[in-house]
Amino acid sequence: MSFTQDYSGSALNGAAKEEGATAGDNEDENCCICLDTFKNKKQLKCKHEFCEDCLSKSVETMGPICPLCKYVFGRIQGFQPDGKMTWKTKRTSLPGFPGCGTIVINYDMQGGRQAARHPNPRPDNEVIWHNIHHKTSKSGGPQCFGYPDPDYLSRVREELKVNGIE
């Protein structure tokens, strides 16, 4: 994966905590990943703590995301192919959203396939930006990633909130 692993300052809440306790901590606490006593304890800004090696292995598989609360503590690069994104607005409404305009996003992906490192490379995957689902059809309802979908905006708001955007 291609992201910045920065376990200092910006990514973590301070430097490594190998000694001393923080509020609510006691020396008998264990890492929730390996279930063993902390080794080189690291604390993220979200206050969750892990062994340095456990956090590094988690970052290798999940990216710089807290394994407990999904707080993003670094730069994430997805599995998308090279390409370009453009957008435009239209005055037309979509089913279920009368009187609202439409934002049309166009993706021009070179070769049309996700990169080989993607866990499931296919040309027809749903479009997702860091766990934020996008609609890819004007019709067909939620089962076809389309409209009408009365719960879509509330789901997107929740997905944004999980990613720290309110």
mmCIF file with all atom_site columns, C-alpha atoms in Angstrom:
data_model
loop_
_atom_site.group_PDB
_atom_site.id
_atom_site.type_symbol
_atom_site.label_atom_id
_atom_site.label_alt_id
_atom_site.label_comp_id
_atom_site.label_asym_id
_atom_site.label_entity_id
_atom_site.label_seq_id
_atom_site.pdbx_PDB_ins_code
_atom_site.Cartn_x
_atom_site.Cartn_y
_atom_site.Cartn_z
_atom_site.occupancy
_atom_site.B_iso_or_equiv
_atom_site.pdbx_formal_charge
_atom_site.auth_seq_id
_atom_site.auth_comp_id
_atom_site.auth_asym_id
_atom_site.auth_atom_id
_atom_site.pdbx_PDB_model_num
ATOM 1   C CA . MET A 1 1   ? 0.000   0.000  0.000   1.00 0.00 ? 1   MET A CA 1
ATOM 2   C CA . SER A 1 2   ? 1.076   3.521  -0.560  1.00 0.00 ? 2   SER A CA 1
ATOM 3   C CA . PHE A 1 3   ? 0.439   5.751  2.426   1.00 0.00 ? 3   PHE A CA 1
ATOM 4   C CA . THR A 1 4   ? 2.412   7.656  4.965   1.00 0.00 ? 4   THR A CA 1
ATOM 5   C CA . GLN A 1 5   ? 3.095   5.825  8.216   1.00 0.00 ? 5   GLN A CA 1
ATOM 6   C CA . ASP A 1 6   ? 3.792   8.624  10.640  1.00 0.00 ? 6   ASP A CA 1
ATOM 7   C CA . TYR A 1 7   ? 3.715   7.519  14.251  1.00 0.00 ? 7   TYR A CA 1
ATOM 8   C CA . SER A 1 8   ? 4.845   10.882 15.559  1.00 0.00 ? 8   SER A CA 1
ATOM 9   C CA . GLY A 1 9   ? 3.077   14.118 16.297  1.00 0.00 ? 9   GLY A CA 1
ATOM 10  C CA . SER A 1 10  ? 0.477   14.297 13.532  1.00 0.00 ? 10  SER A CA 1
ATOM 11  C CA . ALA A 1 11  ? -0.452  10.636 13.489  1.00 0.00 ? 11  ALA A CA 1
ATOM 12  C CA . LEU A 1 12  ? -0.219  9.857  17.178  1.00 0.00 ? 12  LEU A CA 1
ATOM 13  C CA . ASN A 1 13  ? -0.975  11.808 20.261  1.00 0.00 ? 13  ASN A CA 1
ATOM 14  C CA . GLY A 1 14  ? 2.632   12.465 21.188  1.00 0.00 ? 14  GLY A CA 1
ATOM 15  C CA . ALA A 1 15  ? 5.593   10.136 21.052  1.00 0.00 ? 15  ALA A CA 1
ATOM 16  C CA . ALA A 1 16  ? 5.724   6.479  22.019  1.00 0.00 ? 16  ALA A CA 1
ATOM 17  C CA . LYS A 1 17  ? 4.526   5.758  25.537  1.00 0.00 ? 17  LYS A CA 1
ATOM 18  C CA . GLU A 1 18  ? 6.720   3.071  26.955  1.00 0.00 ? 18  GLU A CA 1
ATOM 19  C CA . GLU A 1 19  ? 6.464   4.081  30.566  1.00 0.00 ? 19  GLU A CA 1
ATOM 20  C CA . GLY A 1 20  ? 4.087   5.853  32.857  1.00 0.00 ? 20  GLY A CA 1
ATOM 21  C CA . ALA A 1 21  ? 0.345   5.564  32.862  1.00 0.00 ? 21  ALA A CA 1
ATOM 22  C CA . THR A 1 22  ? -2.354  7.741  31.418  1.00 0.00 ? 22  THR A CA 1
ATOM 23  C CA . ALA A 1 23  ? -5.657  8.469  33.097  1.00 0.00 ? 23  ALA A CA 1
ATOM 24  C CA . GLY A 1 24  ? -7.636  5.259  33.447  1.00 0.00 ? 24  GLY A CA 1
ATOM 25  C CA . ASP A 1 25  ? -4.673  3.062  32.575  1.00 0.00 ? 25  ASP A CA 1
ATOM 26  C CA . ASN A 1 26  ? -3.108  0.445  34.768  1.00 0.00 ? 26  ASN A CA 1
ATOM 27  C CA . GLU A 1 27  ? -0.055  -1.641 34.027  1.00 0.00 ? 27  GLU A CA 1
ATOM 28  C CA . ASP A 1 28  ? -2.114  -4.836 33.703  1.00 0.00 ? 28  ASP A CA 1
ATOM 29  C CA . GLU A 1 29  ? -3.914  -3.664 30.548  1.00 0.00 ? 29  GLU A CA 1
ATOM 30  C CA . ASN A 1 30  ? -3.339  -5.633 27.373  1.00 0.00 ? 30  ASN A CA 1
ATOM 31  C CA . CYS A 1 31  ? -3.243  -4.776 23.702  1.00 0.00 ? 31  CYS A CA 1
ATOM 32  C CA . CYS A 1 32  ? -6.652  -5.492 22.173  1.00 0.00 ? 32  CYS A CA 1
ATOM 33  C CA . ILE A 1 33  ? -4.995  -6.917 19.041  1.00 0.00 ? 33  ILE A CA 1
ATOM 34  C CA . CYS A 1 34  ? -2.529  -9.459 20.451  1.00 0.00 ? 34  CYS A CA 1
ATOM 35  C CA . LEU A 1 35  ? -4.241  -9.691 23.878  1.00 0.00 ? 35  LEU A CA 1
ATOM 36  C CA . ASP A 1 36  ? -0.794  -9.599 25.493  1.00 0.00 ? 36  ASP A CA 1
ATOM 37  C CA . THR A 1 37  ? 0.852   -7.007 27.732  1.00 0.00 ? 37  THR A CA 1
ATOM 38  C CA . PHE A 1 38  ? 1.699   -3.850 25.800  1.00 0.00 ? 38  PHE A CA 1
ATOM 39  C CA . LYS A 1 39  ? 5.084   -3.843 24.119  1.00 0.00 ? 39  LYS A CA 1
ATOM 40  C CA . ASN A 1 40  ? 6.173   -0.356 23.049  1.00 0.00 ? 40  ASN A CA 1
ATOM 41  C CA . LYS A 1 41  ? 2.671   1.057  23.649  1.00 0.00 ? 41  LYS A CA 1
ATOM 42  C CA . LYS A 1 42  ? 1.437   3.606  21.103  1.00 0.00 ? 42  LYS A CA 1
ATOM 43  C CA . GLN A 1 43  ? -1.580  5.844  21.620  1.00 0.00 ? 43  GLN A CA 1
ATOM 44  C CA . LEU A 1 44  ? -3.535  7.308  18.718  1.00 0.00 ? 44  LEU A CA 1
ATOM 45  C CA . LYS A 1 45  ? -5.267  10.696 18.899  1.00 0.00 ? 45  LYS A CA 1
ATOM 46  C CA . CYS A 1 46  ? -8.503  8.794  19.450  1.00 0.00 ? 46  CYS A CA 1
ATOM 47  C CA . LYS A 1 47  ? -6.877  7.562  22.713  1.00 0.00 ? 47  LYS A CA 1
ATOM 48  C CA . HIS A 1 48  ? -6.882  3.856  21.737  1.00 0.00 ? 48  HIS A CA 1
ATOM 49  C CA . GLU A 1 49  ? -3.620  2.100  22.534  1.00 0.00 ? 49  GLU A CA 1
ATOM 50  C CA . PHE A 1 50  ? -1.782  -0.755 20.835  1.00 0.00 ? 50  PHE A CA 1
ATOM 51  C CA . CYS A 1 51  ? 1.603   -2.453 20.769  1.00 0.00 ? 51  CYS A CA 1
ATOM 52  C CA . GLU A 1 52  ? 3.823   -0.762 18.194  1.00 0.00 ? 52  GLU A CA 1
ATOM 53  C CA . ASP A 1 53  ? 4.179   -4.008 16.167  1.00 0.00 ? 53  ASP A CA 1
ATOM 54  C CA . CYS A 1 54  ? 0.441   -4.730 16.337  1.00 0.00 ? 54  CYS A CA 1
ATOM 55  C CA . LEU A 1 55  ? -0.379  -1.224 15.112  1.00 0.00 ? 55  LEU A CA 1
ATOM 56  C CA . SER A 1 56  ? 2.185   -1.521 12.296  1.00 0.00 ? 56  SER A CA 1
ATOM 57  C CA . LYS A 1 57  ? 0.660   -4.838 11.140  1.00 0.00 ? 57  LYS A CA 1
ATOM 58  C CA . SER A 1 58  ? -2.822  -3.330 11.297  1.00 0.00 ? 58  SER A CA 1
ATOM 59  C CA . VAL A 1 59  ? -1.648  -0.392 9.165   1.00 0.00 ? 59  VAL A CA 1
ATOM 60  C CA . GLU A 1 60  ? -0.244  -2.849 6.582   1.00 0.00 ? 60  GLU A CA 1
ATOM 61  C CA . THR A 1 61  ? -3.655  -4.496 6.151   1.00 0.00 ? 61  THR A CA 1
ATOM 62  C CA . MET A 1 62  ? -6.199  -1.749 6.927   1.00 0.00 ? 62  MET A CA 1
ATOM 63  C CA . GLY A 1 63  ? -4.212  1.406  6.282   1.00 0.00 ? 63  GLY A CA 1
ATOM 64  C CA . PRO A 1 64  ? -3.748  4.166  8.876   1.00 0.00 ? 64  PRO A CA 1
ATOM 65  C CA . ILE A 1 65  ? -7.099  3.519  10.560  1.00 0.00 ? 65  ILE A CA 1
ATOM 66  C CA . CYS A 1 66  ? -7.696  2.760  14.241  1.00 0.00 ? 66  CYS A CA 1
ATOM 67  C CA . PRO A 1 67  ? -8.727  -0.925 14.444  1.00 0.00 ? 67  PRO A CA 1
ATOM 68  C CA . LEU A 1 68  ? -11.315 -0.063 17.119  1.00 0.00 ? 68  LEU A CA 1
ATOM 69  C CA . CYS A 1 69  ? -13.066 3.163  16.170  1.00 0.00 ? 69  CYS A CA 1
ATOM 70  C CA . LYS A 1 70  ? -11.904 3.580  12.530  1.00 0.00 ? 70  LYS A CA 1
ATOM 71  C CA . TYR A 1 71  ? -10.348 7.002  13.232  1.00 0.00 ? 71  TYR A CA 1
ATOM 72  C CA . VAL A 1 72  ? -8.089  7.872  10.284  1.00 0.00 ? 72  VAL A CA 1
ATOM 73  C CA . PHE A 1 73  ? -4.625  8.928  11.475  1.00 0.00 ? 73  PHE A CA 1
ATOM 74  C CA . GLY A 1 74  ? -2.717  9.143  8.212   1.00 0.00 ? 74  GLY A CA 1
ATOM 75  C CA . ARG A 1 75  ? -3.041  9.462  4.462   1.00 0.00 ? 75  ARG A CA 1
ATOM 76  C CA . ILE A 1 76  ? -5.022  6.704  2.755   1.00 0.00 ? 76  ILE A CA 1
ATOM 77  C CA . GLN A 1 77  ? -4.527  5.784  -0.866  1.00 0.00 ? 77  GLN A CA 1
ATOM 78  C CA . GLY A 1 78  ? -7.129  3.508  -2.373  1.00 0.00 ? 78  GLY A CA 1
ATOM 79  C CA . PHE A 1 79  ? -6.951  0.773  -4.950  1.00 0.00 ? 79  PHE A CA 1
ATOM 80  C CA . GLN A 1 80  ? -8.289  2.777  -7.850  1.00 0.00 ? 80  GLN A CA 1
ATOM 81  C CA . PRO A 1 81  ? -6.687  2.700  -11.285 1.00 0.00 ? 81  PRO A CA 1
ATOM 82  C CA . ASP A 1 82  ? -5.123  5.821  -12.750 1.00 0.00 ? 82  ASP A CA 1
ATOM 83  C CA . GLY A 1 83  ? -7.721  8.179  -14.104 1.00 0.00 ? 83  GLY A CA 1
ATOM 84  C CA . LYS A 1 84  ? -9.528  11.466 -13.932 1.00 0.00 ? 84  LYS A CA 1
ATOM 85  C CA . MET A 1 85  ? -12.707 12.685 -12.256 1.00 0.00 ? 85  MET A CA 1
ATOM 86  C CA . THR A 1 86  ? -14.912 15.529 -13.485 1.00 0.00 ? 86  THR A CA 1
ATOM 87  C CA . TRP A 1 87  ? -18.279 16.763 -12.248 1.00 0.00 ? 87  TRP A CA 1
ATOM 88  C CA . LYS A 1 88  ? -21.169 18.941 -13.329 1.00 0.00 ? 88  LYS A CA 1
ATOM 89  C CA . THR A 1 89  ? -24.544 19.953 -11.960 1.00 0.00 ? 89  THR A CA 1
ATOM 90  C CA . LYS A 1 90  ? -27.915 19.455 -13.608 1.00 0.00 ? 90  LYS A CA 1
ATOM 91  C CA . ARG A 1 91  ? -31.262 20.995 -12.771 1.00 0.00 ? 91  ARG A CA 1
ATOM 92  C CA . THR A 1 92  ? -33.096 17.698 -13.251 1.00 0.00 ? 92  THR A CA 1
ATOM 93  C CA . SER A 1 93  ? -34.273 15.780 -10.193 1.00 0.00 ? 93  SER A CA 1
ATOM 94  C CA . LEU A 1 94  ? -33.732 12.140 -9.349  1.00 0.00 ? 94  LEU A CA 1
ATOM 95  C CA . PRO A 1 95  ? -36.543 9.774  -8.283  1.00 0.00 ? 95  PRO A CA 1
ATOM 96  C CA . GLY A 1 96  ? -37.386 10.398 -4.648  1.00 0.00 ? 96  GLY A CA 1
ATOM 97  C CA . PHE A 1 97  ? -35.786 13.862 -4.562  1.00 0.00 ? 97  PHE A CA 1
ATOM 98  C CA . PRO A 1 98  ? -38.218 16.192 -6.382  1.00 0.00 ? 98  PRO A CA 1
ATOM 99  C CA . GLY A 1 99  ? -37.109 19.787 -6.751  1.00 0.00 ? 99  GLY A CA 1
ATOM 100 C CA . CYS A 1 100 ? -33.465 18.965 -6.112  1.00 0.00 ? 100 CYS A CA 1
ATOM 101 C CA . GLY A 1 101 ? -30.686 19.261 -8.644  1.00 0.00 ? 101 GLY A CA 1
ATOM 102 C CA . THR A 1 102 ? -28.255 16.499 -9.504  1.00 0.00 ? 102 THR A CA 1
ATOM 103 C CA . ILE A 1 103 ? -24.484 16.331 -9.264  1.00 0.00 ? 103 ILE A CA 1
ATOM 104 C CA . VAL A 1 104 ? -23.077 14.098 -11.992 1.00 0.00 ? 104 VAL A CA 1
ATOM 105 C CA . ILE A 1 105 ? -19.589 12.714 -11.362 1.00 0.00 ? 105 ILE A CA 1
ATOM 106 C CA . ASN A 1 106 ? -17.743 11.216 -14.319 1.00 0.00 ? 106 ASN A CA 1
ATOM 107 C CA . TYR A 1 107 ? -14.811 8.867  -13.761 1.00 0.00 ? 107 TYR A CA 1
ATOM 108 C CA . ASP A 1 108 ? -12.450 8.236  -16.663 1.00 0.00 ? 108 ASP A CA 1
ATOM 109 C CA . MET A 1 109 ? -10.310 5.330  -15.475 1.00 0.00 ? 109 MET A CA 1
ATOM 110 C CA . GLN A 1 110 ? -7.478  4.275  -17.722 1.00 0.00 ? 110 GLN A CA 1
ATOM 111 C CA . GLY A 1 111 ? -7.980  0.660  -18.728 1.00 0.00 ? 111 GLY A CA 1
ATOM 112 C CA . GLY A 1 112 ? -11.299 0.575  -16.845 1.00 0.00 ? 112 GLY A CA 1
ATOM 113 C CA . ARG A 1 113 ? -10.089 -1.862 -14.178 1.00 0.00 ? 113 ARG A CA 1
ATOM 114 C CA . GLN A 1 114 ? -9.020  -1.457 -10.600 1.00 0.00 ? 114 GLN A CA 1
ATOM 115 C CA . ALA A 1 115 ? -5.363  -2.039 -9.846  1.00 0.00 ? 115 ALA A CA 1
ATOM 116 C CA . ALA A 1 116 ? -4.217  -5.648 -9.371  1.00 0.00 ? 116 ALA A CA 1
ATOM 117 C CA . ARG A 1 117 ? -3.563  -4.996 -5.671  1.00 0.00 ? 117 ARG A CA 1
ATOM 118 C CA . HIS A 1 118 ? -7.305  -4.375 -5.140  1.00 0.00 ? 118 HIS A CA 1
ATOM 119 C CA . PRO A 1 119 ? -8.782  -7.238 -3.066  1.00 0.00 ? 119 PRO A CA 1
ATOM 120 C CA . ASN A 1 120 ? -11.444 -7.894 -5.739  1.00 0.00 ? 120 ASN A CA 1
ATOM 121 C CA . PRO A 1 121 ? -10.469 -6.217 -9.033  1.00 0.00 ? 121 PRO A CA 1
ATOM 122 C CA . ARG A 1 122 ? -13.446 -6.048 -11.402 1.00 0.00 ? 122 ARG A CA 1
ATOM 123 C CA . PRO A 1 123 ? -14.586 -3.432 -13.888 1.00 0.00 ? 123 PRO A CA 1
ATOM 124 C CA . ASP A 1 124 ? -18.095 -3.168 -12.395 1.00 0.00 ? 124 ASP A CA 1
ATOM 125 C CA . ASN A 1 125 ? -17.548 -2.562 -8.676  1.00 0.00 ? 125 ASN A CA 1
ATOM 126 C CA . GLU A 1 126 ? -19.630 0.001  -6.843  1.00 0.00 ? 126 GLU A CA 1
ATOM 127 C CA . VAL A 1 127 ? -17.961 3.403  -6.600  1.00 0.00 ? 127 VAL A CA 1
ATOM 128 C CA . ILE A 1 128 ? -16.758 4.140  -3.061  1.00 0.00 ? 128 ILE A CA 1
ATOM 129 C CA . TRP A 1 129 ? -14.513 6.944  -1.836  1.00 0.00 ? 129 TRP A CA 1
ATOM 130 C CA . HIS A 1 130 ? -13.001 5.886  1.472   1.00 0.00 ? 130 HIS A CA 1
ATOM 131 C CA . ASN A 1 131 ? -16.159 4.032  2.538   1.00 0.00 ? 131 ASN A CA 1
ATOM 132 C CA . ILE A 1 132 ? -18.525 6.727  1.189   1.00 0.00 ? 132 ILE A CA 1
ATOM 133 C CA . HIS A 1 133 ? -20.911 5.024  -1.248  1.00 0.00 ? 133 HIS A CA 1
ATOM 134 C CA . HIS A 1 134 ? -21.904 6.749  -4.485  1.00 0.00 ? 134 HIS A CA 1
ATOM 135 C CA . LYS A 1 135 ? -24.945 6.171  -6.650  1.00 0.00 ? 135 LYS A CA 1
ATOM 136 C CA . THR A 1 136 ? -24.136 4.757  -10.082 1.00 0.00 ? 136 THR A CA 1
ATOM 137 C CA . SER A 1 137 ? -27.632 4.567  -11.562 1.00 0.00 ? 137 SER A CA 1
ATOM 138 C CA . LYS A 1 138 ? -30.617 6.911  -11.900 1.00 0.00 ? 138 LYS A CA 1
ATOM 139 C CA . SER A 1 139 ? -33.031 4.049  -11.287 1.00 0.00 ? 139 SER A CA 1
ATOM 140 C CA . GLY A 1 140 ? -33.295 0.565  -9.827  1.00 0.00 ? 140 GLY A CA 1
ATOM 141 C CA . GLY A 1 141 ? -33.353 1.516  -6.157  1.00 0.00 ? 141 GLY A CA 1
ATOM 142 C CA . PRO A 1 142 ? -30.710 0.749  -3.557  1.00 0.00 ? 142 PRO A CA 1
ATOM 143 C CA . GLN A 1 143 ? -30.193 -2.842 -4.744  1.00 0.00 ? 143 GLN A CA 1
ATOM 144 C CA . CYS A 1 144 ? -28.897 -1.446 -8.067  1.00 0.00 ? 144 CYS A CA 1
ATOM 145 C CA . PHE A 1 145 ? -26.981 1.496  -6.487  1.00 0.00 ? 145 PHE A CA 1
ATOM 146 C CA . GLY A 1 146 ? -29.722 3.752  -7.867  1.00 0.00 ? 146 GLY A CA 1
ATOM 147 C CA . TYR A 1 147 ? -32.752 5.838  -7.002  1.00 0.00 ? 147 TYR A CA 1
ATOM 148 C CA . PRO A 1 148 ? -35.277 6.002  -5.448  1.00 0.00 ? 148 PRO A CA 1
ATOM 149 C CA . ASP A 1 149 ? -33.488 5.412  -2.156  1.00 0.00 ? 149 ASP A CA 1
ATOM 150 C CA . PRO A 1 150 ? -35.059 7.438  0.665   1.00 0.00 ? 150 PRO A CA 1
ATOM 151 C CA . ASP A 1 151 ? -32.342 6.429  3.159   1.00 0.00 ? 151 ASP A CA 1
ATOM 152 C CA . TYR A 1 152 ? -29.354 7.274  0.935   1.00 0.00 ? 152 TYR A CA 1
ATOM 153 C CA . LEU A 1 153 ? -28.555 10.730 2.286   1.00 0.00 ? 153 LEU A CA 1
ATOM 154 C CA . SER A 1 154 ? -28.850 9.646  5.926   1.00 0.00 ? 154 SER A CA 1
ATOM 155 C CA . ARG A 1 155 ? -26.512 6.675  5.200   1.00 0.00 ? 155 ARG A CA 1
ATOM 156 C CA . VAL A 1 156 ? -24.002 8.992  3.500   1.00 0.00 ? 156 VAL A CA 1
ATOM 157 C CA . ARG A 1 157 ? -24.158 11.385 6.474   1.00 0.00 ? 157 ARG A CA 1
ATOM 158 C CA . GLU A 1 158 ? -23.382 8.451  8.801   1.00 0.00 ? 158 GLU A CA 1
ATOM 159 C CA . GLU A 1 159 ? -20.535 7.278  6.548   1.00 0.00 ? 159 GLU A CA 1
ATOM 160 C CA . LEU A 1 160 ? -19.111 10.813 6.540   1.00 0.00 ? 160 LEU A CA 1
ATOM 161 C CA . LYS A 1 161 ? -19.451 11.054 10.336  1.00 0.00 ? 161 LYS A CA 1
ATOM 162 C CA . VAL A 1 162 ? -17.538 7.783  10.793  1.00 0.00 ? 162 VAL A CA 1
ATOM 163 C CA . ASN A 1 163 ? -14.769 9.355  8.713   1.00 0.00 ? 163 ASN A CA 1
ATOM 164 C CA . GLY A 1 164 ? -14.680 12.512 10.822  1.00 0.00 ? 164 GLY A CA 1
ATOM 165 C CA . ILE A 1 165 ? -16.755 14.744 8.534   1.00 0.00 ? 165 ILE A CA 1
ATOM 166 C CA . GLU A 1 166 ? -19.905 16.308 9.979   1.00 0.00 ? 166 GLU A CA 1
#
